[in-house]
Short mmCIF file of C-alpha atoms in Angstrom, two decimals:
data_model
loop_
_atom_site.label_atom_id
_atom_site.label_comp_id
_atom_site.label_asym_id
_atom_site.label_seq_id
_atom_site.Cartn_x
_atom_site.Cartn_y
_atom_site.Cartn_z
CA MET A 1346 -13.70 16.30 0.37
CA ALA A 1347 -16.86 14.61 1.75
CA LEU A 1348 -16.06 12.85 4.92
CA ARG A 1349 -19.34 11.02 5.26
CA PRO A 1350 -21.40 11.90 2.18
CA GLY A 1351 -24.88 13.38 3.04
CA ILE A 1352 -24.01 13.87 6.68
CA LEU A 1353 -23.01 17.38 7.81
CA CYS A 1354 -20.22 17.95 10.28
CA HIS A 1355 -18.37 20.72 11.89
CA ALA A 1356 -14.99 21.03 13.80
CA SER A 1357 -15.25 21.92 17.39
CA PRO A 1358 -13.71 25.25 18.38
CA LEU A 1359 -10.32 24.80 19.90
CA ARG A 1360 -9.85 25.84 23.57
CA PHE A 1361 -6.38 26.25 25.10
CA ASP A 1362 -6.85 26.40 28.79
CA ARG A 1363 -5.60 24.13 31.64
CA GLN A 1364 -8.81 22.10 31.68
CA SER A 1365 -8.86 21.24 27.90
CA GLU A 1366 -5.05 21.26 27.30
CA HIS A 1367 -4.74 17.39 27.51
CA GLU A 1368 -7.60 16.96 25.03
CA VAL A 1369 -6.27 19.35 22.46
CA MET A 1370 -2.53 18.72 22.56
CA GLY A 1371 -1.05 15.34 21.74
CA GLY A 1372 2.74 15.42 21.40
CA MET A 1373 3.45 16.87 17.94
CA ASN A 1374 -0.29 17.07 17.07
CA ILE A 1375 -3.36 19.18 17.73
CA HIS A 1376 -6.52 17.22 18.26
CA VAL A 1377 -9.77 18.57 16.92
CA ASN A 1378 -13.15 16.88 17.29
CA VAL A 1379 -15.04 16.57 14.04
CA GLU A 1380 -18.74 16.18 15.09
CA PHE A 1381 -21.33 14.83 12.67
CA GLN A 1382 -25.05 15.69 12.84
CA ASP A 1383 -25.86 12.02 13.54
CA GLY A 1384 -23.78 12.09 16.79
CA VAL A 1385 -20.68 10.37 15.47
CA THR A 1386 -17.43 12.12 16.47
CA TRP A 1387 -14.05 11.67 14.71
CA LEU A 1388 -10.72 13.04 15.79
CA ALA A 1389 -8.55 15.04 13.48
CA ARG A 1390 -4.86 14.65 14.50
CA ILE A 1391 -3.19 17.60 12.80
CA ARG A 1392 0.63 17.67 12.77
CA ARG A 1393 1.95 20.90 14.36
CA SER A 1394 4.66 22.63 12.26
CA ASN A 1395 6.98 25.26 13.76
CA ALA A 1396 10.61 26.38 13.63
CA THR A 1397 11.74 23.36 15.70
CA SER A 1398 9.87 20.77 13.59
CA PRO A 1399 11.77 18.25 11.43
CA PRO A 1400 11.68 18.80 7.62
CA PRO A 1401 8.43 17.90 5.86
CA ILE A 1402 9.87 14.61 4.47
CA ALA A 1403 10.67 13.57 8.03
CA ARG A 1404 7.14 14.59 9.28
CA ASP A 1405 5.53 12.56 6.50
CA TYR A 1406 7.73 9.55 7.29
CA ILE A 1407 6.69 9.62 10.93
CA ILE A 1408 3.00 9.94 10.05
CA LEU A 1409 3.24 6.92 7.57
CA SER A 1410 4.83 5.01 10.54
CA GLU A 1411 1.88 6.04 12.82
CA ILE A 1412 -0.57 4.87 10.28
CA ALA A 1413 1.15 1.58 9.73
CA THR A 1414 1.27 1.07 13.52
CA LEU A 1415 -2.45 1.79 13.92
CA GLN A 1416 -3.11 -0.73 11.18
CA PHE A 1417 -0.97 -3.37 12.90
CA LEU A 1418 -2.57 -2.77 16.28
CA GLU A 1419 -6.07 -3.00 14.65
CA ASN A 1420 -5.22 -6.49 13.38
CA VAL A 1421 -4.19 -7.72 16.84
CA ASN A 1422 -6.37 -7.74 19.94
CA VAL A 1423 -5.31 -4.22 21.26
CA PRO A 1424 -7.88 -1.45 21.47
CA THR A 1425 -6.94 1.22 18.96
CA PRO A 1426 -8.88 3.95 17.02
CA ARG A 1427 -9.77 2.97 13.55
CA LEU A 1428 -8.06 5.04 10.86
CA LEU A 1429 -10.63 6.75 8.68
CA GLY A 1430 -8.42 8.88 6.43
CA TYR A 1431 -5.10 10.80 6.19
CA ALA A 1432 -3.02 13.13 4.05
CA LEU A 1433 0.67 13.80 4.04
CA GLU A 1434 2.16 17.17 3.87
CA ALA A 1435 3.59 16.39 0.45
CA ASP A 1436 0.32 15.14 -0.97
CA GLU A 1437 -0.76 17.44 -3.83
CA GLY A 1438 -4.45 17.53 -2.81
CA ASN A 1439 -3.81 18.30 0.77
CA ASN A 1440 -5.42 21.71 1.37
CA VAL A 1441 -4.66 21.61 5.09
CA GLY A 1442 -1.01 22.20 4.42
CA VAL A 1443 0.38 19.77 7.02
CA GLY A 1444 -0.02 16.06 7.54
CA TYR A 1445 -3.12 14.85 9.40
CA MET A 1446 -5.07 11.75 10.25
CA LEU A 1447 -8.76 11.25 10.79
CA ILE A 1448 -9.41 8.64 13.36
CA GLU A 1449 -12.37 7.21 15.32
CA LYS A 1450 -12.69 8.93 18.63
CA LEU A 1451 -12.67 6.46 21.37
CA PRO A 1452 -14.65 6.98 24.59
CA GLY A 1453 -12.75 8.18 27.69
CA LYS A 1454 -10.40 10.94 28.69
CA PRO A 1455 -6.70 11.45 27.92
CA LEU A 1456 -4.54 10.08 30.66
CA ASP A 1457 -3.28 12.58 33.27
CA TRP A 1458 -1.04 10.43 35.43
CA ALA A 1459 -0.43 13.19 37.98
CA ARG A 1460 -4.23 13.61 38.67
CA ALA A 1461 -5.07 9.84 38.43
CA THR A 1462 -6.24 8.12 41.69
CA GLU A 1463 -4.34 5.08 42.98
CA ASP A 1464 -7.22 2.88 41.80
CA GLN A 1465 -7.11 4.41 38.31
CA LYS A 1466 -3.37 3.92 38.17
CA HIS A 1467 -3.71 0.27 39.06
CA ARG A 1468 -6.34 -0.28 36.46
CA ILE A 1469 -4.15 1.47 33.80
CA ILE A 1470 -1.17 -0.63 34.74
CA ASP A 1471 -3.32 -3.85 34.55
CA GLN A 1472 -4.54 -2.83 31.09
CA LEU A 1473 -1.01 -2.09 29.94
CA ALA A 1474 0.10 -5.53 31.17
CA ASP A 1475 -2.78 -7.17 29.21
CA HIS A 1476 -1.86 -5.26 26.08
CA THR A 1477 1.78 -6.18 26.50
CA ILE A 1478 0.85 -9.87 26.86
CA GLU A 1479 -1.28 -9.61 23.74
CA LEU A 1480 1.57 -7.94 21.78
CA SER A 1481 3.99 -10.63 22.90
CA LYS A 1482 1.83 -13.15 20.89
CA HIS A 1483 2.90 -11.24 17.69
CA PRO A 1484 6.71 -11.30 17.94
CA LEU A 1485 8.65 -9.11 15.52
CA ASP A 1486 12.12 -10.11 14.19
CA LYS A 1487 13.56 -6.64 14.25
CA ILE A 1488 13.67 -3.44 16.30
CA GLY A 1489 12.38 -0.50 14.30
CA SER A 1490 9.16 1.00 13.06
CA PHE A 1491 6.30 -0.02 10.90
CA ASN A 1492 6.78 2.35 7.96
CA ARG A 1493 4.57 1.33 5.13
CA PRO A 1494 0.76 1.34 5.58
CA GLY A 1495 -0.72 -1.99 4.80
CA ASP A 1496 2.58 -3.87 5.34
CA GLU A 1497 3.90 -5.33 8.55
CA HIS A 1498 7.49 -4.88 7.41
CA ILE A 1499 9.73 -3.39 10.15
CA GLY A 1500 11.88 -0.64 8.77
CA PRO A 1501 14.12 2.13 10.17
CA ILE A 1502 13.05 3.89 13.38
CA ALA A 1503 10.56 6.65 12.61
CA ARG A 1504 11.67 9.27 15.14
CA GLU A 1505 13.39 12.59 14.48
CA GLU A 1506 16.33 11.80 16.80
CA PHE A 1507 16.98 8.59 14.86
CA SER A 1508 17.01 10.17 11.38
CA ASP A 1509 18.73 12.77 9.31
CA VAL A 1510 17.59 14.50 6.15
CA THR A 1511 20.26 15.22 3.52
CA ASP A 1512 19.81 16.07 -0.10
CA GLY A 1513 16.04 15.88 0.22
CA ALA A 1514 16.10 12.24 1.43
CA ILE A 1515 15.53 10.87 4.85
CA HIS A 1516 18.27 8.55 6.31
CA ALA A 1517 16.83 6.78 9.37
CA LEU A 1518 18.65 4.33 11.68
CA GLY A 1519 17.66 0.65 11.73
CA PRO A 1520 16.03 -1.61 11.71
CA PHE A 1521 18.12 -3.38 14.38
CA THR A 1522 18.35 -7.11 15.27
CA THR A 1523 19.41 -6.67 18.95
CA THR A 1524 19.31 -3.99 21.61
CA SER A 1525 23.09 -3.98 21.87
CA THR A 1526 23.19 -3.00 18.13
CA ILE A 1527 21.19 0.11 18.94
CA SER A 1528 23.54 1.02 21.86
CA SER A 1529 26.62 0.68 19.68
CA THR A 1530 25.18 2.69 16.80
CA LYS A 1531 26.78 6.17 16.36
CA PHE A 1532 24.12 8.88 16.30
#
């Protein structure tokens, strides 16, 4: 697959040391820089898969939710990396073998709260407050997850602990109309 036709690229070698740990690991993903010869850098978010991972159908459901969420945030005034491409684990042409996303790499460094100075922490909290205010201008009528790219429909919660896979189908909880409904739901 040509990422940017006519422009060569390479993936940066992965380093797993204390210094680069926050740059490479992102929750359930491994982050790999894709560097193009013209200086543009993308980030490949590759879903980790191991013995404790949820089944493939659940992993794909979560990635679709992440994609739909990125698209929503891109349409409101909240800084977010632009989605450039993706494949699900179940996609026939996916030669990577696990789900992944290609996103724009934003400037900056991953947050390391324990090492942040007081001034940095205050700036981060101020930015989070600004983003929360912006998001409050786009109220949603349910509690759940975006789960269909290109659609602002709120569906069931896309988290492993809120879902179950039986008979090859995912059964996720939600969406909910109130927080008390979530509390009273039997998991």
